[in-house]
């Protein structure tokens, strides 16, 4: 796995990729969600790269968005508008060569909000989009974001670790993934978290514009996902004229909960996308 920086207007975003990034015919870019980072896909890249795809065919890349983990973190919530994340994404796509070879996007949760708008704004850079556990409309439970914002303001970004592991002390953990989540919580920008939480409660539905972009789209979610009602995922798929892909034995993070089935879903979709 290679790690590197991608320079955008606001500074450097950190990224990681499979080792075949220089020779692969296609590239897939994974965009993480709220409280996430590029590391959300670290173990999954091994599953997809080793067991499900020809190493010469597709390179896998993920990046931490502004304010996530060790990416640049401008000060002030006004630097974390949805348009800012989209502008960064366009710069990342261009840096990865999408002007010459359009890239397959996989947007997880909040990352799906960004992926939709990237496809709409720059369909010339996007070969396909997978909306992965990402609803087209605001999360009903997030309509009132004040409780979440109050907790973040009171406890800072460390609240993310407490929320994910309420029974653990905020101290070094023996499990590598758990320790990554803890360190990431402390490293991530509070302004990023506050702004993302607000966006998730009040963003616009752009399904019709996405359909009009002409970019092939897949809607993929875990059978037990509780973040958005699964009926919302099904409704968007219906509006896009496609069948949703449901991953059994998975909730909101199928890349961790059922990585083999999620890998099959991605490769099956990509295999049917025309060049």
XYZ file of C-alpha atoms in Angstrom:
275
model
C 0.000 0.000 0.000
C 1.323 3.446 -0.937
C 0.573 6.660 0.951
C 0.982 10.116 -0.541
C -0.337 13.660 -0.518
C -2.613 15.242 -3.088
C -2.363 19.017 -3.260
C -5.600 20.977 -3.551
C -6.288 24.693 -3.211
C -6.593 24.595 0.578
C -3.494 22.412 1.155
C -2.554 18.728 1.151
C -5.008 15.863 1.459
C -3.569 12.499 2.451
C -4.269 9.448 0.299
C -3.429 5.789 0.038
C -3.512 3.407 -2.897
C -2.762 -0.115 -3.967
C 0.743 -0.629 -5.307
C -0.378 -0.887 -8.944
C -1.452 2.749 -9.237
C 1.069 3.557 -11.981
C 0.235 0.704 -14.344
C -3.467 -0.049 -13.828
C -5.888 0.547 -16.698
C -8.580 1.936 -14.368
C -8.658 3.705 -11.017
C -11.360 3.675 -8.347
C -11.547 6.478 -5.790
C -13.163 5.849 -2.388
C -14.526 8.889 -0.510
C -15.048 8.413 3.253
C -17.975 9.623 5.298
C -18.705 11.559 8.481
C -16.089 10.817 11.190
C -14.165 8.750 8.617
C -10.863 8.888 6.748
C -8.902 7.050 4.077
C -8.165 4.295 6.623
C -11.803 3.142 6.490
C -10.851 1.146 3.383
C -7.379 -0.065 4.376
C -8.236 -3.706 5.071
C -10.868 -3.806 2.326
C -8.358 -2.840 -0.354
C -6.485 -6.038 0.420
C -9.642 -8.102 -0.032
C -10.639 -6.437 -3.297
C -7.134 -6.250 -4.734
C -6.024 -9.769 -3.885
C -9.167 -11.811 -4.347
C -11.500 -10.022 -6.731
C -9.601 -8.099 -9.384
C -6.732 -8.316 -11.807
C -3.926 -6.224 -10.303
C -3.126 -4.824 -13.741
C -6.707 -3.701 -14.335
C -7.695 -1.414 -11.464
C -5.907 0.631 -8.826
C -7.748 1.501 -5.624
C -7.326 4.912 -4.001
C -8.879 6.540 -0.945
C -8.265 9.954 0.566
C -9.082 11.792 3.759
C -11.230 14.828 3.052
C -10.305 18.227 4.462
C -10.378 18.149 8.243
C -10.300 14.347 8.443
C -7.397 12.640 10.253
C -4.085 13.970 8.890
C -5.417 15.956 5.912
C -5.242 19.746 5.905
C -7.728 21.266 8.351
C -8.568 24.930 7.772
C -9.952 26.746 10.814
C -13.629 27.734 10.830
C -16.782 25.855 9.882
C -17.220 28.151 6.875
C -14.349 26.214 5.230
C -16.383 22.989 5.285
C -19.268 23.692 2.944
C -20.446 20.903 0.670
C -19.116 22.893 -2.288
C -15.663 22.913 -0.647
C -15.613 19.123 -0.443
C -16.729 18.914 -4.078
C -14.025 21.348 -5.209
C -11.424 19.235 -3.391
C -12.806 16.089 -5.009
C -12.520 17.587 -8.487
C -8.883 18.476 -7.788
C -8.208 14.948 -6.513
C -9.759 13.406 -9.630
C -7.658 15.590 -11.909
C -4.509 14.790 -9.925
C -5.245 11.079 -10.400
C -5.462 11.473 -14.176
C -9.236 11.553 -14.629
C -8.965 14.062 -17.495
C -7.460 11.278 -19.596
C -9.025 8.236 -17.926
C -12.278 8.876 -16.007
C -12.382 7.337 -12.556
C -14.873 5.068 -10.758
C -16.156 6.759 -7.595
C -17.293 5.007 -4.426
C -18.855 7.459 -1.965
C -19.552 6.118 1.522
C -22.265 7.860 3.581
C -21.328 11.584 3.589
C -18.831 10.694 0.859
C -21.803 9.781 -1.310
C -23.096 13.342 -1.025
C -19.771 14.473 -2.448
C -19.668 11.740 -5.111
C -23.115 12.656 -6.450
C -22.125 16.278 -6.874
C -18.779 15.404 -8.443
C -20.575 13.389 -11.117
C -23.000 16.250 -11.724
C -20.344 18.965 -11.789
C -17.707 17.064 -13.786
C -19.153 14.014 -15.541
C -16.122 14.118 -17.831
C -13.958 13.013 -14.885
C -16.224 10.204 -13.649
C -16.576 6.758 -15.217
C -19.185 5.534 -12.699
C -20.520 6.194 -9.200
C -21.302 3.755 -6.402
C -23.507 5.349 -3.740
C -22.535 3.218 -0.764
C -24.861 3.465 2.246
C -25.531 7.078 1.302
C -29.025 8.534 1.215
C -30.296 11.057 -1.317
C -32.148 13.038 1.354
C -31.191 14.250 4.841
C -31.117 11.606 7.553
C -34.488 11.902 9.320
C -32.878 11.482 12.724
C -30.405 14.268 11.883
C -33.085 16.870 11.114
C -32.356 18.310 14.542
C -28.553 18.283 14.656
C -28.361 20.336 17.845
C -27.830 17.385 20.227
C -24.919 16.102 18.118
C -23.410 19.562 17.864
C -23.809 20.084 21.623
C -21.895 16.852 22.364
C -19.128 17.766 19.931
C -18.791 21.250 21.374
C -18.671 19.867 24.911
C -16.222 17.010 24.337
C -14.428 17.970 21.125
C -13.547 15.531 18.374
C -12.700 12.876 21.001
C -16.478 12.415 21.344
C -16.347 10.386 18.130
C -14.297 7.682 19.835
C -16.538 7.724 22.909
C -19.570 7.360 20.642
C -18.084 4.438 18.740
C -16.727 2.614 21.802
C -18.697 3.781 24.876
C -17.336 0.960 27.046
C -13.646 1.768 26.415
C -11.392 4.282 28.077
C -9.806 6.929 25.866
C -6.337 5.428 26.126
C -4.058 3.383 23.806
C -5.839 0.282 22.511
C -4.304 -3.109 21.674
C -6.574 -3.663 18.674
C -5.066 -1.790 15.691
C -8.407 -0.740 14.181
C -9.770 0.516 17.484
C -6.571 2.461 18.134
C -6.779 3.967 14.631
C -10.316 5.164 15.374
C -9.162 6.687 18.668
C -6.170 8.492 17.162
C -8.252 9.679 14.214
C -10.881 11.122 16.526
C -8.278 13.223 18.276
C -6.621 14.275 14.999
C -9.775 15.234 13.110
C -10.999 18.816 12.982
C -13.877 19.788 15.235
C -14.907 22.353 12.618
C -15.126 19.538 10.050
C -17.344 17.448 12.327
C -19.631 20.339 13.234
C -20.070 21.367 9.595
C -20.631 17.816 8.327
C -23.213 17.162 11.044
C -25.076 20.289 9.977
C -24.926 19.341 6.277
C -26.294 15.846 6.944
C -29.431 17.378 8.404
C -30.207 19.794 5.583
C -28.726 18.995 2.146
C -30.571 19.050 -1.186
C -31.769 16.006 -3.107
C -29.896 15.971 -6.450
C -31.125 12.616 -7.778
C -32.687 14.088 -10.916
C -29.512 15.993 -11.781
C -27.451 12.847 -11.191
C -29.701 10.872 -13.537
C -29.339 13.612 -16.164
C -25.522 13.491 -15.914
C -25.440 10.213 -17.826
C -22.916 8.714 -15.402
C -23.653 5.041 -14.561
C -24.760 4.700 -10.931
C -25.112 1.849 -8.453
C -26.910 2.087 -5.103
C -25.353 -0.314 -2.579
C -26.207 -0.696 1.093
C -26.104 -3.188 3.950
C -29.303 -5.077 4.722
C -29.149 -3.972 8.364
C -28.145 -0.345 7.743
C -29.883 1.948 10.233
C -28.328 5.302 9.345
C -30.785 6.063 6.566
C -34.032 4.085 6.313
C -33.426 1.432 3.663
C -36.605 2.614 1.931
C -34.718 5.821 1.072
C -32.001 3.844 -0.701
C -34.619 1.867 -2.619
C -36.493 5.035 -3.581
C -33.397 6.653 -5.046
C -32.525 3.513 -6.998
C -36.067 3.458 -8.408
C -35.782 7.099 -9.469
C -32.476 6.295 -11.168
C -34.062 3.349 -12.993
C -31.820 0.737 -11.359
C -32.108 -2.082 -8.828
C -30.345 -1.507 -5.508
C -27.638 -3.949 -4.457
C -28.234 -5.134 -0.900
C -25.360 -6.669 1.064
C -26.497 -9.352 3.499
C -24.949 -9.562 6.969
C -23.880 -5.936 6.838
C -25.040 -2.612 8.249
C -23.554 0.814 7.434
C -19.966 -0.291 6.736
C -20.124 -3.363 4.523
C -16.459 -2.990 3.591
C -15.716 -4.130 7.148
C -18.813 -6.185 8.001
C -19.024 -8.286 4.804
C -16.053 -7.316 2.625
C -16.250 -10.252 0.213
C -19.879 -9.562 -0.702
C -19.169 -5.846 -1.014
C -16.182 -6.570 -3.280
C -18.375 -8.794 -5.448
C -20.947 -6.007 -5.721
C -18.342 -3.463 -6.826
C -16.590 -5.674 -9.348
C -19.903 -6.874 -10.758
C -21.012 -3.285 -11.323
C -17.668 -2.151 -12.726
C -17.585 -5.088 -15.149
C -20.863 -3.856 -16.660
C -19.818 -0.237 -17.011
C -18.959 0.562 -20.616
C -15.609 2.228 -21.274
